[in-house]
Short mmCIF file of C-alpha atoms and ligand atoms in Angstrom, two decimals:
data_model
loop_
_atom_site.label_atom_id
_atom_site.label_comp_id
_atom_site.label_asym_id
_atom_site.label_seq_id
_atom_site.Cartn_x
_atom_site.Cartn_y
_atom_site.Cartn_z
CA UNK A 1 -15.28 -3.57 12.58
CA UNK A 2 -14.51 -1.05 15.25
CA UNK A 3 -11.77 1.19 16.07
CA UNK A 4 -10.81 -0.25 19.75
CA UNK A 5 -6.74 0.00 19.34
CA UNK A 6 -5.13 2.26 21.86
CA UNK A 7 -4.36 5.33 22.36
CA UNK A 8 -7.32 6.35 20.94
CA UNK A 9 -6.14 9.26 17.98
CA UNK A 10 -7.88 11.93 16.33
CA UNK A 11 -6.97 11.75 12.88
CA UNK A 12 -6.89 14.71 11.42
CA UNK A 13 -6.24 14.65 7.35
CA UNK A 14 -5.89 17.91 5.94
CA UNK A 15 -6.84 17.00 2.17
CA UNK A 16 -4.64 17.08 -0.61
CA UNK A 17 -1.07 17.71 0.62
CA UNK A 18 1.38 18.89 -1.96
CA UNK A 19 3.13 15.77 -1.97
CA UNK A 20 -0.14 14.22 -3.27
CA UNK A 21 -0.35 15.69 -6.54
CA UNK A 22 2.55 14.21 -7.70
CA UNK A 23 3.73 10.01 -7.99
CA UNK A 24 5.62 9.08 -5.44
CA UNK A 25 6.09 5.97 -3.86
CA UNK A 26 6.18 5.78 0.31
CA UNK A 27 6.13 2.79 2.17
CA UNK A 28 3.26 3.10 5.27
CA UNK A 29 3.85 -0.03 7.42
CA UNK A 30 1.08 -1.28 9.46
CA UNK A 31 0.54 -2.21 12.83
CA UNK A 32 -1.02 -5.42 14.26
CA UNK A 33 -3.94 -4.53 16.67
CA UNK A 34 -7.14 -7.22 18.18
CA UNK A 35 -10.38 -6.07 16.37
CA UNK A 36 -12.91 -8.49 18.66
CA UNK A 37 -10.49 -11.85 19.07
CA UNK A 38 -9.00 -11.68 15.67
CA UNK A 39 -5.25 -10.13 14.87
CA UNK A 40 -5.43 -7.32 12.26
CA UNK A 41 -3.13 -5.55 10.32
CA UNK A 42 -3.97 -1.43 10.66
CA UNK A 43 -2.94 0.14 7.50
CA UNK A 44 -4.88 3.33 7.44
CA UNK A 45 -4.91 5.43 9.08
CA UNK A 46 -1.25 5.78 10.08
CA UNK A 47 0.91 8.87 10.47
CA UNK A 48 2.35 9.65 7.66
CA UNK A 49 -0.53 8.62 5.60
CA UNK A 50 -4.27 9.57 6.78
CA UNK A 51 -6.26 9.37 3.32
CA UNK A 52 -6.19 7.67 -0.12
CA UNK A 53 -9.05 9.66 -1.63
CA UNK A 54 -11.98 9.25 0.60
CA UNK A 55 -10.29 6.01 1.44
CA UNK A 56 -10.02 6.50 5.92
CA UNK A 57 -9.23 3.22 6.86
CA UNK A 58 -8.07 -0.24 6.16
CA UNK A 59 -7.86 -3.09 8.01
CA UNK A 60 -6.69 -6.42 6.61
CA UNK A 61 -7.74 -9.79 8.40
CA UNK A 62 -5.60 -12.68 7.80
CA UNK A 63 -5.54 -14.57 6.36
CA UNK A 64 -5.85 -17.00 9.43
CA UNK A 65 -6.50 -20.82 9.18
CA UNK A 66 -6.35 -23.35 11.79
CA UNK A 67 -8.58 -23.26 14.69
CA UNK A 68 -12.12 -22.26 15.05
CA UNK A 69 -12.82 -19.03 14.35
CA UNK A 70 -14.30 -16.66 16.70
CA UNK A 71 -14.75 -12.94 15.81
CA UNK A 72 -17.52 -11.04 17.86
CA UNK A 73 -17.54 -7.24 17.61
CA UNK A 74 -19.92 -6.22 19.88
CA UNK A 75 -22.52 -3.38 18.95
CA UNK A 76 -20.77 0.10 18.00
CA UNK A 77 -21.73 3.32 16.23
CA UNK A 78 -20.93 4.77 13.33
CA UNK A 79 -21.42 8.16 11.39
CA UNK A 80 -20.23 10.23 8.33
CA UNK A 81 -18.62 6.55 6.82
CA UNK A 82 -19.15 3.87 4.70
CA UNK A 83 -18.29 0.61 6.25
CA UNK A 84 -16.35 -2.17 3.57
CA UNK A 85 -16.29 -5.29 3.71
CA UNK A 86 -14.30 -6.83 0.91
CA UNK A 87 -14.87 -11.09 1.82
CA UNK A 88 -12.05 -13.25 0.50
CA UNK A 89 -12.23 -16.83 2.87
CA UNK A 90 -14.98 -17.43 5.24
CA UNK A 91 -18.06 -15.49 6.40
CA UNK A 92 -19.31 -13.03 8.67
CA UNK A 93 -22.77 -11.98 9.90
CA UNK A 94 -23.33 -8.42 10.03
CA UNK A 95 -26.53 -7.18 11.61
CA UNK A 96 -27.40 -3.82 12.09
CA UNK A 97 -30.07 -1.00 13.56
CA UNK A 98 -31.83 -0.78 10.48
CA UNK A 99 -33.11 -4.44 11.09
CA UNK A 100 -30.31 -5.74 8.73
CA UNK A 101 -28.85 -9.40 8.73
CA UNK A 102 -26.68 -10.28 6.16
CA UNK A 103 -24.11 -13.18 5.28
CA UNK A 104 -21.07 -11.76 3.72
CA UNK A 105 -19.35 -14.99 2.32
CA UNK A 106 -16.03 -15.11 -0.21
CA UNK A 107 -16.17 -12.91 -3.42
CA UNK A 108 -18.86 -9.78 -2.21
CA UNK A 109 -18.96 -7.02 -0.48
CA UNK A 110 -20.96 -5.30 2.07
CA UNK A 111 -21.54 -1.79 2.19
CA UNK A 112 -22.97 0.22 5.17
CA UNK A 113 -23.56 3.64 4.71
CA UNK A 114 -23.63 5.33 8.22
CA UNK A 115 -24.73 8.55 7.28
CA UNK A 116 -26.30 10.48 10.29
CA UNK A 117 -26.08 7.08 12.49
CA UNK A 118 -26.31 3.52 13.02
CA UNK A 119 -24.93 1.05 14.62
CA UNK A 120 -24.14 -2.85 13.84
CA UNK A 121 -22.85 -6.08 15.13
CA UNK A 122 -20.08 -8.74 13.25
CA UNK A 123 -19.52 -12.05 14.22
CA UNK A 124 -17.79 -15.04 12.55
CA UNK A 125 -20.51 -18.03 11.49
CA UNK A 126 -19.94 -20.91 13.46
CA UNK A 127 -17.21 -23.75 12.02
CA UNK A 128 -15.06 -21.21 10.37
CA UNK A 129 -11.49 -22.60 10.36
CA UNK A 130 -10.24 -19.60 7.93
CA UNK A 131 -10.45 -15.66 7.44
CA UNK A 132 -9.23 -13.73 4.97
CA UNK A 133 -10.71 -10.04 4.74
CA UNK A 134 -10.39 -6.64 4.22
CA UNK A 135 -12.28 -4.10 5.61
CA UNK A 136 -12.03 -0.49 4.84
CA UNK A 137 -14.10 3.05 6.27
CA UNK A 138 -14.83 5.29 2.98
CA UNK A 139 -15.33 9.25 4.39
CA UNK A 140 -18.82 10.78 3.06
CA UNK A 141 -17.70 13.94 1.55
CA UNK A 142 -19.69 16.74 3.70
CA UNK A 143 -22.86 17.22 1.28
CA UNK A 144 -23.62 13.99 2.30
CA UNK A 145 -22.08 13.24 5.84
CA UNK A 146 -26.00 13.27 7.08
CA UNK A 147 -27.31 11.10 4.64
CA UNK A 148 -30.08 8.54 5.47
CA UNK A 149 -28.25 5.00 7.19
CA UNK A 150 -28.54 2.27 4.75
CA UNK A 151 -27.34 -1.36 3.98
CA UNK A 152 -25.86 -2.70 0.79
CA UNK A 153 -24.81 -6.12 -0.35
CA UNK A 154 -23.46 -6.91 -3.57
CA UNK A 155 -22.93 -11.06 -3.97
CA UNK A 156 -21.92 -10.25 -7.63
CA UNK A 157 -18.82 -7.72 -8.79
CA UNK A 158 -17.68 -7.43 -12.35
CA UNK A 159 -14.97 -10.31 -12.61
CA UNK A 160 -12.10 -10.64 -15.31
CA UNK A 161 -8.96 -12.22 -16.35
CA UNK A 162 -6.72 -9.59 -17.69
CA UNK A 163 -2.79 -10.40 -18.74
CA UNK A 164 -2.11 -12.72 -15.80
CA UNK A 165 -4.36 -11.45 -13.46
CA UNK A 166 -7.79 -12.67 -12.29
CA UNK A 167 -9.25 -9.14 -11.45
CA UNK A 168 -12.48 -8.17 -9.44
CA UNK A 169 -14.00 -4.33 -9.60
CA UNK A 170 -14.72 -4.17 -5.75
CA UNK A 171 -16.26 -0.18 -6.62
CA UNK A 172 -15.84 2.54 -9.32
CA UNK A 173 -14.98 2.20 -12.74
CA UNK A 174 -11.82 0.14 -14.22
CA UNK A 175 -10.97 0.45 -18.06
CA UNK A 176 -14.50 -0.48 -19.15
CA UNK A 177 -15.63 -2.07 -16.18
CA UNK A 178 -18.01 -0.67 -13.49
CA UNK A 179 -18.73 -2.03 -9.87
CA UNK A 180 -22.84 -1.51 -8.83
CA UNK A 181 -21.34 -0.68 -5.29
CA UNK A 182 -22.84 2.79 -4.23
CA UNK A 183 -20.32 5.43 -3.36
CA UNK A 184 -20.40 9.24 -2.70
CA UNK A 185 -17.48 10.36 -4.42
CA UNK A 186 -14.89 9.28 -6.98
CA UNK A 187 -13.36 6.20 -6.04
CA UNK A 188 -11.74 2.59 -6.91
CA UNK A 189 -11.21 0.07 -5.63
CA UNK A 190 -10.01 -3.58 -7.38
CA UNK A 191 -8.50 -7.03 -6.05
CA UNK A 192 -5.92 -8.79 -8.16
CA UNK A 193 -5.41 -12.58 -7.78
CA UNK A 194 -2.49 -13.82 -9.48
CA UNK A 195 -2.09 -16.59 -11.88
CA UNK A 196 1.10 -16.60 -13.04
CA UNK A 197 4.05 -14.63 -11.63
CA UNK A 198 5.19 -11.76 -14.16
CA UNK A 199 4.89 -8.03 -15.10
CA UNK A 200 1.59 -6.34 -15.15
CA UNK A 201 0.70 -3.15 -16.28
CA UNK A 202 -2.32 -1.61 -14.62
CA UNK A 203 -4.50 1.55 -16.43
CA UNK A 204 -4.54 4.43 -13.51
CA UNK A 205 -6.47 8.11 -13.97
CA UNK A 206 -3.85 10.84 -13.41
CA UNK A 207 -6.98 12.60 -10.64
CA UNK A 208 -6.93 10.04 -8.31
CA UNK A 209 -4.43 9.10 -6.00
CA UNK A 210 -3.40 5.35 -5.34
CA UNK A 211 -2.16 2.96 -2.76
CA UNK A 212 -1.52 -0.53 -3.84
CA UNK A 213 -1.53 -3.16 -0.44
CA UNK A 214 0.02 -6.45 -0.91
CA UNK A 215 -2.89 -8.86 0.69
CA UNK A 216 -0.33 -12.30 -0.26
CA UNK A 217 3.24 -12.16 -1.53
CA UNK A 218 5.51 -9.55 -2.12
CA UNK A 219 5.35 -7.52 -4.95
CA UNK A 220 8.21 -5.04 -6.81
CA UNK A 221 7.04 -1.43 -8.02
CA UNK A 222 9.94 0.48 -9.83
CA UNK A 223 12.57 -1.89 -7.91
CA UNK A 224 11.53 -1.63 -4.45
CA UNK A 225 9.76 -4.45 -2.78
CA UNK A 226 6.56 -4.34 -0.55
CA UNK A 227 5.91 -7.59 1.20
CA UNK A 228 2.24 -8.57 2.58
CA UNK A 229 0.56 -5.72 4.61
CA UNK A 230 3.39 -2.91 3.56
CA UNK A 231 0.94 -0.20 1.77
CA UNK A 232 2.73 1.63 -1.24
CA UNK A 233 1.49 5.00 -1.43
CA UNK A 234 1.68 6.16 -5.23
CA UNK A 235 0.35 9.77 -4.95
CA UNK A 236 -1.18 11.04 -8.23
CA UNK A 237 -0.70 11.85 -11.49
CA UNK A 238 -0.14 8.36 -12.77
CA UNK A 239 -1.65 7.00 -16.03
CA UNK A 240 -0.38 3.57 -15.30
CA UNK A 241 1.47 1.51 -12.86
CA UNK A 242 3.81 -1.80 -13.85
CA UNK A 243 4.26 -3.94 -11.09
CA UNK A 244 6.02 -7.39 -10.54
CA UNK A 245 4.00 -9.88 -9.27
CA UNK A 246 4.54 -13.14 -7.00
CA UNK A 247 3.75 -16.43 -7.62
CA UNK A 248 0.05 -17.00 -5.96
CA UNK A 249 0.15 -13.62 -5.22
CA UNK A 250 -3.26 -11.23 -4.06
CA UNK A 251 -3.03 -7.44 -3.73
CA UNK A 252 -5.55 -4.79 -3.53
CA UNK A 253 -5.64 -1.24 -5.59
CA UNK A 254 -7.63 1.36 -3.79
CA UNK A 255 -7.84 5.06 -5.52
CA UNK A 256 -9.78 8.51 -5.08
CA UNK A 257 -9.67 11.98 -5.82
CA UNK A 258 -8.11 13.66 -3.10
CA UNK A 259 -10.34 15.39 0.01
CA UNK A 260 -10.62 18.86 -0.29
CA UNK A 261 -11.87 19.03 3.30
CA UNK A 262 -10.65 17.90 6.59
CA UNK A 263 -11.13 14.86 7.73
CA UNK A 264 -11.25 13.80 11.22
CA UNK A 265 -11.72 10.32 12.62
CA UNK A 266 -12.47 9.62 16.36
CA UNK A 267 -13.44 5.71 17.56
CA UNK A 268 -15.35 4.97 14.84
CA UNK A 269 -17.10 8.10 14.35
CA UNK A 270 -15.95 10.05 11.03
CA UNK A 271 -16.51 14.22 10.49
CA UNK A 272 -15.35 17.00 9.22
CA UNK A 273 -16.68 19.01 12.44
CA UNK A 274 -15.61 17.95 16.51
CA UNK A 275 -19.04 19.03 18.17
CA UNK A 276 -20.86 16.86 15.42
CA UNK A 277 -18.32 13.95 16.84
CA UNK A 278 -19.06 15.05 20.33
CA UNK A 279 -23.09 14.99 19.74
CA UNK A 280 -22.65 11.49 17.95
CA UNK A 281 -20.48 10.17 21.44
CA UNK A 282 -23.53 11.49 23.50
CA UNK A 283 -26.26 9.86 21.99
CA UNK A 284 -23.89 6.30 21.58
CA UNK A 285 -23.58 7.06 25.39
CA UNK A 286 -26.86 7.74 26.33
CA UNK A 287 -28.45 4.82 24.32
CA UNK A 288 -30.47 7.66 22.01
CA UNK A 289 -32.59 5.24 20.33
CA UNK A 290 -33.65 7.45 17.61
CA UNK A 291 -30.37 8.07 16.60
CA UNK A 292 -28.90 4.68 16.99
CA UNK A 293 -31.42 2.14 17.56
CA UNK A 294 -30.82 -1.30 19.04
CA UNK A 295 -29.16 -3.84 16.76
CA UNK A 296 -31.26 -6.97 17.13
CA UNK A 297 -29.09 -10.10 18.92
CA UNK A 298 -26.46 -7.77 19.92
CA UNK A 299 -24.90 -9.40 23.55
CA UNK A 300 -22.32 -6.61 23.82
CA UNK A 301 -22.26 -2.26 23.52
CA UNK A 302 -18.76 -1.00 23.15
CA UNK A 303 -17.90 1.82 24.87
CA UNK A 304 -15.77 4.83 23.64
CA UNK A 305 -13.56 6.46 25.29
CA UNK A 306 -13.65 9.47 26.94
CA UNK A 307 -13.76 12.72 23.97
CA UNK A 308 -9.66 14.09 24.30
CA UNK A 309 -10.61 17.62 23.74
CA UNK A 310 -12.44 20.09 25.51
CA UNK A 311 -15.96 20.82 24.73
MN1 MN B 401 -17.95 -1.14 12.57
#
């Protein structure tokens, strides 16, 4: 997807915050913004919360059912980010400048790693009636901000039903489960589908900090109640998390070890230096091929805006 809300922000996350290192529990509403024809709920980044581990951004979409369908998000950059795509009704074609074309349908993930550049296209498939997605920007930890572009898909994710909760490992390690998705630094992230309504205890690592996102149906964490969309930020230095869950109820658990370097965000370009933003907004602009090549069927180039600092 592709940052197009407005105002523009720089989002500047200055790593582990003291508040961080302990649990807590904050509530970070979201806001509703149009990512190419569709309504999404923006969860990250908001103000008062930037980061869960490299975790930059999260957009949930839907779930919508109805009408026909019709996402197009014309071709954009990125850098220094892996893109998410966590499927849960319908399907989307993502192409991209690598030569990539790729189905993402209900139960995978795609994973772009944007490294030094590329660029990519999403569109709904034609006769869609229903969406229901997640998509989420994962910050390459600066070792590896320049790493070569690539494009994953995974069609199969370690799946299990665990005290009444069907559970998928969407990346990282759970108990003794581990996701093939590729990542750069420590990091989970897991879906939970309900089956029955009732308490559920869920194993966290006292390193990693956690948000918990209700996806369907509200859900109660140490008496306070988060419906759909409202994130609950946990912090760290939690070994395990008991939650009340809804009836038919989805929610997704996303976790990291906490940035120990800024982080700054700008369209859909993602740093932890300006000028290597500002380069990146140059070449988008002046269609540098060998840094973002053409993405093959794309009808559409987004345009940033213009760079809010001085350069
Ligand atoms: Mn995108």
């Amino acid at each position: 997807m592709s940052n197009t809300e407005k105002p523009h922000q720089l989002v500047s996350s200055l790593d582990c915050p003291a508040a961080a290192i302990a649990p807590v529990l904050e509530r970070v509403s979201p806001h509703s913004t149009d990512v190419g024809g569709i309504q999404v709920n923006r969860v990250l980044p908001r103000r008062q919360r930037r980061l869960i581990g490299a975790w930059c951004f999260l957009d949930h979409i839907g779930p919508v059912s109805g009408s026909e369908i019709d996402l197009h998000v014309g071709a954009h950059p990125h850098i220094g980010l892996q893109t998410f795509t966590w499927m849960m009704q319908g399907e989307i074609l993502h192409r991209d400048s690598l030569g990539t074309e790729q189905v993402i349908r209900p139960g995978q993930v795609n994973l772009m790693t944007a490294g030094r550049g590329i660029a990519h296209t999403e569109d709904s498939v034609v006769g869609q009636h229903a969406m229901h997605a997640a998509q989420l920007w994962i910050a390459l930890p600066k070792e590896h901000a320049d790493t070569e572009p690539r494009f994953d898909h995974y069609p199969d994710l370690p799946r299990w039903r665990e005290q009444n909760l069907d559970m998928t490992l969407l990346i990282g390690t759970y108990a003794a489960h581990k996701a093939p998705t590729k990542s750069f630094s420590p990091l989970v992230g897991v879906d939970l589908q309900v089956i029955q309504a009732g308490q559920v205890n869920l194993e966290l690592r006292g390193d990693f900090e956690y948000g918990l996102l209700p996806l369907q149906g509200s859900w109660t964490i140490e008496g306070e109640t988060f419906a759909e969309n409202d994130l609950a930020y946990l912090g760290c230095g939690r070994r395990e998390l008991i939650l009340e869950s809804p009836a038919n109820g989805r929610a997704l658990l996303v976790g990291g070890a906490p940035m120990n370097h800024e982080v700054l965000i700008w369209w859909n370009f993602v740093s932890h230096s300006r000028s290597v933003i500002t380069q990146a907004q140059h070449d988008w602009e002046a269609d540098n091929k060998s840094r973002f090549a053409d993405v093959p069927g794309a009808v559409k180039r987004l345009i940033p805006p213009p760079i809010p600092w001085r350069e």
